[in-house]
GROMACS .gro file of C-alpha atoms in nm:
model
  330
    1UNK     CA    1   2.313   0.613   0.567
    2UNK     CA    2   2.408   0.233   0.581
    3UNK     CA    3   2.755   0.146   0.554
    4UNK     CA    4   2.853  -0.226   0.396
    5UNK     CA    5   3.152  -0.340   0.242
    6UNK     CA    6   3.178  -0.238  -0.121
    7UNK     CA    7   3.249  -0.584  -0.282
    8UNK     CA    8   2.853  -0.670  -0.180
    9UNK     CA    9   2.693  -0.453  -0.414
   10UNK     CA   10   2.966  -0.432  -0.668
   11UNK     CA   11   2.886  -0.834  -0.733
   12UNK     CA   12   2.635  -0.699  -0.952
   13UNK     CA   13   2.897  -0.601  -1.199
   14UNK     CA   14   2.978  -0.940  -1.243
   15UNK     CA   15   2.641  -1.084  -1.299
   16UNK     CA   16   2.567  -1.282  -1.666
   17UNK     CA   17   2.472  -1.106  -1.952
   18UNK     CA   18   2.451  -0.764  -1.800
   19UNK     CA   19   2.562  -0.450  -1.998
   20UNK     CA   20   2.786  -0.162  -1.856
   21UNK     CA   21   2.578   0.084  -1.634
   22UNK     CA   22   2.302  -0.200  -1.583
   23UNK     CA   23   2.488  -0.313  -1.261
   24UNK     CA   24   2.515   0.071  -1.142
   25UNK     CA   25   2.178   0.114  -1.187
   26UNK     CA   26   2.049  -0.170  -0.960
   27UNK     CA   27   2.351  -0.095  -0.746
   28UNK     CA   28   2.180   0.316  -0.684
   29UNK     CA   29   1.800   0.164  -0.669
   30UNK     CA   30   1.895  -0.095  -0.404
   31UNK     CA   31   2.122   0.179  -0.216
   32UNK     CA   32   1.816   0.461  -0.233
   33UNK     CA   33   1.572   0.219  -0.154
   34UNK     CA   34   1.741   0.043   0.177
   35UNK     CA   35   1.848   0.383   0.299
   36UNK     CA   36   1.521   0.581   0.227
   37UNK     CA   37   1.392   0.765   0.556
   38UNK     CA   38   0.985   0.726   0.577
   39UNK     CA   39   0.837   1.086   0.701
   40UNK     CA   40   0.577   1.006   0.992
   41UNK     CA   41   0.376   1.281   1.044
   42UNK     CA   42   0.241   1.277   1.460
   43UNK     CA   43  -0.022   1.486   1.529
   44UNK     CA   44  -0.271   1.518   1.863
   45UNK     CA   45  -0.328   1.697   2.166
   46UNK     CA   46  -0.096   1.795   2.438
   47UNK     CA   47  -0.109   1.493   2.719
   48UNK     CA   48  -0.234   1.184   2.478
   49UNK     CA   49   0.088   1.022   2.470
   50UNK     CA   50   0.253   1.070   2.180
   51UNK     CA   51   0.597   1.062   2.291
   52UNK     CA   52   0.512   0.733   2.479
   53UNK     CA   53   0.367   0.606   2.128
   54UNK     CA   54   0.729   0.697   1.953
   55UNK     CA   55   0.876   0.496   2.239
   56UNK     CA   56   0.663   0.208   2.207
   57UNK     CA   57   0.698   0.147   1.895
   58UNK     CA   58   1.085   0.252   1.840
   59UNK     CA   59   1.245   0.237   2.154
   60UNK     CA   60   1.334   0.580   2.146
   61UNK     CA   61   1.181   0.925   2.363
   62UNK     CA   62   1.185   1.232   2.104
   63UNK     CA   63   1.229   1.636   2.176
   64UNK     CA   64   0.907   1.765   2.371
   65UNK     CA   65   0.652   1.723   2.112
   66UNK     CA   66   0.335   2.043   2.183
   67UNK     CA   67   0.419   2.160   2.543
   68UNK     CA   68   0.554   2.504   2.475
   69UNK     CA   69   0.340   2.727   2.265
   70UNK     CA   70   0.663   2.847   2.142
   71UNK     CA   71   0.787   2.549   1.977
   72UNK     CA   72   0.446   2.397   1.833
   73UNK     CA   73   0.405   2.684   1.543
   74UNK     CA   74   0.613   2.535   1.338
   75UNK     CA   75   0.684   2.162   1.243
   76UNK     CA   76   1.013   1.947   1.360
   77UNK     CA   77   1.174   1.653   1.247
   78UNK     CA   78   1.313   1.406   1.468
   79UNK     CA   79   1.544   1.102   1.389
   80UNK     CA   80   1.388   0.770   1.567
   81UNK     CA   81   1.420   0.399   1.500
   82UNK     CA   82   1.675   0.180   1.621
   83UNK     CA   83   1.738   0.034   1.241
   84UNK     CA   84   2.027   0.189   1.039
   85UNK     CA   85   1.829   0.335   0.785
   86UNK     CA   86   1.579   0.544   1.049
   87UNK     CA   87   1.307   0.742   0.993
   88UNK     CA   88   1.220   1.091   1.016
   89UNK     CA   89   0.907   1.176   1.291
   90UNK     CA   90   0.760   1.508   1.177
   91UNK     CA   91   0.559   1.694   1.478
   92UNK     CA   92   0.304   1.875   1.292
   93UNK     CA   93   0.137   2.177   1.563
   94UNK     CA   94  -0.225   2.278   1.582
   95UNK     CA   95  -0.437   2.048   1.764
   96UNK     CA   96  -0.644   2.192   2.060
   97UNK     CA   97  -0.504   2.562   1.982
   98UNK     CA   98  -0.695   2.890   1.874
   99UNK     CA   99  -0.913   2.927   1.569
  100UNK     CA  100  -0.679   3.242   1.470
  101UNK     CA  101  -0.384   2.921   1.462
  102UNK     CA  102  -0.606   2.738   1.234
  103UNK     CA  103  -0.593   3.036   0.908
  104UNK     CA  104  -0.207   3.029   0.982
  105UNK     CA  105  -0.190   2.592   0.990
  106UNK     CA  106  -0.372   2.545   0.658
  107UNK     CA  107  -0.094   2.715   0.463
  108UNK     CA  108   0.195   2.503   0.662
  109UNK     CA  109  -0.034   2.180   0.605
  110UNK     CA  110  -0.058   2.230   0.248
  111UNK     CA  111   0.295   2.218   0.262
  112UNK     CA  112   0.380   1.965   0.504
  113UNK     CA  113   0.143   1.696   0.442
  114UNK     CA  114   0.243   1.597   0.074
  115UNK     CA  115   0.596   1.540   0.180
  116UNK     CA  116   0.458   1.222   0.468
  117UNK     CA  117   0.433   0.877   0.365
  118UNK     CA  118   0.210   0.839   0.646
  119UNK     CA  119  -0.003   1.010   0.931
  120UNK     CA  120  -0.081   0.922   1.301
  121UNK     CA  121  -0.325   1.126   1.460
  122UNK     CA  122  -0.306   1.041   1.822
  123UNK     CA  123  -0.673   1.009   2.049
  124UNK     CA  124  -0.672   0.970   2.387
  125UNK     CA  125  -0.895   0.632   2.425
  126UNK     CA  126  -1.094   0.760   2.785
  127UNK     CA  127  -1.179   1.125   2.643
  128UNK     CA  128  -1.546   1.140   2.671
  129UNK     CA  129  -1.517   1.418   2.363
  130UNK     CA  130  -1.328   1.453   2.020
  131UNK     CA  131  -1.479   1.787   1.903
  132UNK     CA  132  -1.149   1.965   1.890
  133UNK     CA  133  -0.954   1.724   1.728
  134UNK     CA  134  -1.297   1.650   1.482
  135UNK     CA  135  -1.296   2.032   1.386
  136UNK     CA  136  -0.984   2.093   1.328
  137UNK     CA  137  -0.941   1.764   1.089
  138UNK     CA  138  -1.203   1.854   0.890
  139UNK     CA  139  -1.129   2.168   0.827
  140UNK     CA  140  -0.761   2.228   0.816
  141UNK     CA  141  -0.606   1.860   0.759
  142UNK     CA  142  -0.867   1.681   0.544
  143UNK     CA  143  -0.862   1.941   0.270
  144UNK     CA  144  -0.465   1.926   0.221
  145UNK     CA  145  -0.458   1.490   0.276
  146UNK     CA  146  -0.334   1.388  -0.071
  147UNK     CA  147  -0.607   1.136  -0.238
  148UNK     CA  148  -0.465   0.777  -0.112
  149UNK     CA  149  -0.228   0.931   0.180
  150UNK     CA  150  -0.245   0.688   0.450
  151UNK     CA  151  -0.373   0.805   0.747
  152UNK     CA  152  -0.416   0.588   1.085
  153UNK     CA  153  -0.603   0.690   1.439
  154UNK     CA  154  -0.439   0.578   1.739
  155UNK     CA  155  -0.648   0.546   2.004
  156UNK     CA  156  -0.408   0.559   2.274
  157UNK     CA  157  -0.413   0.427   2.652
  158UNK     CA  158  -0.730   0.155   2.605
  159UNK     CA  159  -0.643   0.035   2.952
  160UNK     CA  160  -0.789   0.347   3.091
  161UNK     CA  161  -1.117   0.288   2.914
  162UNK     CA  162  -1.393   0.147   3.209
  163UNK     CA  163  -1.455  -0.089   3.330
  164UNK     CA  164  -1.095  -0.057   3.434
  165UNK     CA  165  -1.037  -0.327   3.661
  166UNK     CA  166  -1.117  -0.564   3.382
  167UNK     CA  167  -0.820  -0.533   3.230
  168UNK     CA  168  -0.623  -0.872   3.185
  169UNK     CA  169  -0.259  -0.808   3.370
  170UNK     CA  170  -0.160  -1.132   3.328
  171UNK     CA  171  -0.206  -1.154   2.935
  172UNK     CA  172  -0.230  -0.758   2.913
  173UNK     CA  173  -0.549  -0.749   2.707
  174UNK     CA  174  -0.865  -0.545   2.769
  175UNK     CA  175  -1.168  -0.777   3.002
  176UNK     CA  176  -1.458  -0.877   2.793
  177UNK     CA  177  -1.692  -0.577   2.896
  178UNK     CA  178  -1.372  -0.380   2.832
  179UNK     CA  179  -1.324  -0.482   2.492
  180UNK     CA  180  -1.670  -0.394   2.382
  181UNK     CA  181  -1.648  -0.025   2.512
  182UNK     CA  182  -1.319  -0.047   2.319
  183UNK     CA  183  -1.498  -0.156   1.999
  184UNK     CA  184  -1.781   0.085   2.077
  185UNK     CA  185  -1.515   0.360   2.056
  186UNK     CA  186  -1.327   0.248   1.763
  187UNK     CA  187  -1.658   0.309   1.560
  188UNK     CA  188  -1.760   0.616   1.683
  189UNK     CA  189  -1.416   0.784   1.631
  190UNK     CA  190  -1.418   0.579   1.277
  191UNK     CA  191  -1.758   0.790   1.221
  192UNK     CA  192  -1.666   1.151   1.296
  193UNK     CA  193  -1.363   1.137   1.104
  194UNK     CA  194  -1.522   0.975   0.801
  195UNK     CA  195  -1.238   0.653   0.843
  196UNK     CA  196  -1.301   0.280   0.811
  197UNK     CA  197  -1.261   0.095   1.126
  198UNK     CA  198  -0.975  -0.082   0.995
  199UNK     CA  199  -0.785   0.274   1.033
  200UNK     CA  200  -0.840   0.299   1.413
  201UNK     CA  201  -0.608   0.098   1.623
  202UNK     CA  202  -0.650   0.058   1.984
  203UNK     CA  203  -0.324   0.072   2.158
  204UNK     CA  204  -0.171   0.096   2.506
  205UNK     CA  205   0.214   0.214   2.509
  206UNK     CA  206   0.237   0.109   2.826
  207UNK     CA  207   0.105  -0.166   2.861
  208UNK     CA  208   0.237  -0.256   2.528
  209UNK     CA  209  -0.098  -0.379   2.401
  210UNK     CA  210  -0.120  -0.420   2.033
  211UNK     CA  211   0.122  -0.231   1.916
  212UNK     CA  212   0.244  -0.513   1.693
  213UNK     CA  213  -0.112  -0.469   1.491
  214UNK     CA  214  -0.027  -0.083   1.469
  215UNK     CA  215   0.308  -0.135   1.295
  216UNK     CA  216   0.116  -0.406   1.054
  217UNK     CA  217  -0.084  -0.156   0.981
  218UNK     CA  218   0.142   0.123   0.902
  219UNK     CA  219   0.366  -0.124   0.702
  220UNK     CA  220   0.022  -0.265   0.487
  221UNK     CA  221  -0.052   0.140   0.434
  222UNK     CA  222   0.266   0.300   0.279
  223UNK     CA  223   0.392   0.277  -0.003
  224UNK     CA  224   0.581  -0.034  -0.144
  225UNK     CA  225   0.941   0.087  -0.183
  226UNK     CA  226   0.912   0.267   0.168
  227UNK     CA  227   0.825  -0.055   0.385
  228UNK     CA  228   1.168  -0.214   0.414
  229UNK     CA  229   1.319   0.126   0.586
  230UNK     CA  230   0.986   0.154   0.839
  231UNK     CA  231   1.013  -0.255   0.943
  232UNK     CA  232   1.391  -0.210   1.014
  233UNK     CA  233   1.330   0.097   1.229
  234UNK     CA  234   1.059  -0.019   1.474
  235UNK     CA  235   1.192  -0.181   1.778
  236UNK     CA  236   1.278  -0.617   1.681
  237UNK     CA  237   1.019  -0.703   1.962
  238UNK     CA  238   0.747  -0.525   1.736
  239UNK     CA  239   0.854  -0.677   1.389
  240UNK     CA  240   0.566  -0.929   1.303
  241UNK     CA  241   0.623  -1.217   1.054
  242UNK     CA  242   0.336  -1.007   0.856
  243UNK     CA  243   0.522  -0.718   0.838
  244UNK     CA  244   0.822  -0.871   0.746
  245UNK     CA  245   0.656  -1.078   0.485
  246UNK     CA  246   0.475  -0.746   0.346
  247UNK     CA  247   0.836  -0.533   0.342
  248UNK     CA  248   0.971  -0.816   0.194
  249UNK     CA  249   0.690  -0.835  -0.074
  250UNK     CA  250   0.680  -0.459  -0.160
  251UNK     CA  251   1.036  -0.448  -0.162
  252UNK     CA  252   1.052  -0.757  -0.495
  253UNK     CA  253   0.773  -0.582  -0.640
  254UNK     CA  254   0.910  -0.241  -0.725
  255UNK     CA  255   1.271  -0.401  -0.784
  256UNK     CA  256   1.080  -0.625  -1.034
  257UNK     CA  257   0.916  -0.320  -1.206
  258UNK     CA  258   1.255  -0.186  -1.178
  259UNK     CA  259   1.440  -0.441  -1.335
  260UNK     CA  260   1.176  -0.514  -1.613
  261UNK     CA  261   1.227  -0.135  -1.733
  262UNK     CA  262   1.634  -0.122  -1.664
  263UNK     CA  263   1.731  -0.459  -1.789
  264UNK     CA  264   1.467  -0.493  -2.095
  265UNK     CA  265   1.606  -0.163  -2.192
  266UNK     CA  266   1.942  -0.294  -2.241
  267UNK     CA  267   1.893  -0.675  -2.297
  268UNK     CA  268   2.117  -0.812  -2.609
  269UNK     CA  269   1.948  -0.971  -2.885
  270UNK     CA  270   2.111  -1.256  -2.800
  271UNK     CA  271   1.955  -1.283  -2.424
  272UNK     CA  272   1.614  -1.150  -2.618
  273UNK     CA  273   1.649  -1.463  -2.836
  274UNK     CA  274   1.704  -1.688  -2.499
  275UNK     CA  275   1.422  -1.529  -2.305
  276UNK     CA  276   1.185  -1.660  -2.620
  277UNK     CA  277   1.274  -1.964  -2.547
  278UNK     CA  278   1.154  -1.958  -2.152
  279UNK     CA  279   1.419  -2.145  -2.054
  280UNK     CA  280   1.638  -1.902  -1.812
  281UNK     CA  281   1.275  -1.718  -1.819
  282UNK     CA  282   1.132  -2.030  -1.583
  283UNK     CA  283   1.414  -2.084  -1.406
  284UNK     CA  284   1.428  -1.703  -1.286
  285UNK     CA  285   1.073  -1.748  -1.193
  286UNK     CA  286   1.136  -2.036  -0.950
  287UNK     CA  287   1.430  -1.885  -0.811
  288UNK     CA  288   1.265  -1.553  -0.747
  289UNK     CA  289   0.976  -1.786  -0.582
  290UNK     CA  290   1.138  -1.945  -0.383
  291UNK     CA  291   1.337  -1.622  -0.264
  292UNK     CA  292   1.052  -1.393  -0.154
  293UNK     CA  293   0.690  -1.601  -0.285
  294UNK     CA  294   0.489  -1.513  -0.522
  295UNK     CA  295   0.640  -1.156  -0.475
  296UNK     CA  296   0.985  -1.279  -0.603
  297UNK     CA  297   0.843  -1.448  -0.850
  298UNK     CA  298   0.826  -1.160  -1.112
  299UNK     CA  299   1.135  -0.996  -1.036
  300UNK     CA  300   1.298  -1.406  -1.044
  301UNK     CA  301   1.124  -1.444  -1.386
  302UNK     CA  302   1.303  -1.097  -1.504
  303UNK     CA  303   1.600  -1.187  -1.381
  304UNK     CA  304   1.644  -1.561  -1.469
  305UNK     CA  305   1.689  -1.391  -1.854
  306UNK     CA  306   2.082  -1.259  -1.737
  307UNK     CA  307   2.210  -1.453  -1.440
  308UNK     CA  308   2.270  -1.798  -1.374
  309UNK     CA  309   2.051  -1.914  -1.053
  310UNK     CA  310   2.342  -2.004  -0.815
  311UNK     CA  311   2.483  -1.621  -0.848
  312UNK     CA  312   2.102  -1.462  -0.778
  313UNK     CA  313   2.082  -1.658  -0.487
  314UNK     CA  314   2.410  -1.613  -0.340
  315UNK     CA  315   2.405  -1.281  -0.416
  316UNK     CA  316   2.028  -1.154  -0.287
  317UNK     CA  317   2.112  -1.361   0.039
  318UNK     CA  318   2.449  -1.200   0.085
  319UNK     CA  319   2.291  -0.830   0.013
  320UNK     CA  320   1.986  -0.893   0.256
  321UNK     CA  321   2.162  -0.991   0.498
  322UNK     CA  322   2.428  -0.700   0.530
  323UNK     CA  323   2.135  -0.472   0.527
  324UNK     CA  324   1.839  -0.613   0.753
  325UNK     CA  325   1.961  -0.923   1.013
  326UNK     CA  326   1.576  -0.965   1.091
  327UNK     CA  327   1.511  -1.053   0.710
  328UNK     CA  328   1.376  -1.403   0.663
  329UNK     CA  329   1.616  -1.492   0.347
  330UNK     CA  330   1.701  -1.876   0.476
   0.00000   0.00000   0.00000
């Protein structure tokens, strides 16, 4: 849980025009939403590196994911992320096992898989063969994947993929030849699993080879309110201005649906009157613009109805930057 001093949030009490419990309410959506914990469900074979991945991408080892029959049969949860909000990486068991495991996994995936906002499935890049990992996501994860759950390949350890000695040490990118056997791999992985292409990102953890395109992906695949909590947790180095942008942007869009509801609810007929007149109306919307884009812009236009601009900006500023240092609010 993130800890601030009080008087941040409780500015919102003061804010223009806004009736009792309005304030709390923004007050408990901006507290839930910059303290959610994303569930990342990991899943893959025994040796393809997914406690390298964790590292790579939040500077942290976890508990032995898959090495001890004993400990695979059921799922854990580990804390990661170097943010203050963290994230929860679920180790779900099952890949490369028995057929008998597979009756007993569909019941636990049924379970388990609604509950993760997204799910990495872990390939190593230089296997010649996928049929294990093929069968047993088409026939015990596929059928319990809610419609729309995001779900990402990583094709781990490119570097290994021949020719070898092509790889580019000085740049740490894959040699031309490389690349294409790379490509080559993406789509036939892309193919057995039924996935776009787009869903399959080449990585090396240690190498640290495009691991920045991985989080962009991850943060472009979950769900809106859940991308400010999964940008602050992956290590600063991996934080692309895209994925700040698009945390940033889902963020103002569900407080702007938020707000509409909570503060249309409760607007006066006297602020109703003033928001026919699109006066404080426009002015919200250029404030929100200029905030966050065009993704401020609705929440701005929302807003601009109860508070006067200098307060919005003072404020927003002031909150963002208690929470998440890395946030571009100038």
């Amino acid at each position: 849980m993130m800890n601030m001093p009080e008087n941040v949030l409780d500015q919102f009490d003061h804010l223009y025009k806004l009736q009792p419990g309005v304030a709390t309410k923004i007050k408990n959506f901006i507290l839930k939403t910059f303290n959610y914990q994303p569930k990342i469900g990991i899943l893959g074979k025994t040796g393809v590196g997914k406690s390298s991945l964790c590292n790579a991408l939040f500077g942290k080892d976890v508990a032995p994911i898959g090495h001890i029959e004993s400990i695979t049969r059921i799922p854990h949860e580990y804390p990661v992320g170097e943010g203050s909000g963290n994230i929860k990486l679920v180790d779900l068991p099952g890949v490369g096992e028995s057929q008998e495991r597979d009756i007993e996994y569909k019941d636990l995936y049924s379970k388990q898989l609604p509950e993760l906002d997204v799910v990495l499935w872990v390939l190593k890049a230089d296997d010649r063969a996928f049929s294990t990992d093929e069968e047993f996501y088409h026939n015990v994860v596929k059928p319990h994947l809610v419609q729309d759950k995001p779900f990402i390949i990583v094709l781990n350890q490119v570097d290994k993929v021949e020719p070898m000695d092509e790889w580019d040490l000085n740049n740490s990118i894959p040699g031309c030849e490389q690349q294409k056997n790379i490509d080559a791999k993406i789509k036939d992985v892309a193919k057995k699993f039924g996935l776009d292409t787009k869903n399959v990102i080449p990585v090396s953890c240690r190498k640290k080879y495009n691991v920045v395109t991985l989080v962009e992906t991850i943060v472009y695949a979950i769900p809106k309110e859940k991308k400010l909590t999964f940008v602050d947790s992956v290590l600063n180095e991996n934080r692309s201005e895209k994925a700040k942008e698009e945390a940033k942007s889902g963020f103002f869009k569900e407080f702007g649906e938020f707000t509409n509801t909570v503060l249309n609810e409760n607007r006066s007929e006297k602020a109703k009157e003033e928001a026919k007149s699109g006066f404080f109306e426009g002015l919200g919307e250029d404030i929100g613009k200029s905030l966050a884009g065009n993704s401020g812009k609705d929440f701005g236009k929302t807003f601009g109805n109860f508070v006067d601009n200098n307060i919005v900006i003072k404020l927003l500023n002031e909150v963002a930057k208690h929470f998440f240092p890395w946030w571009p609010f100038s």
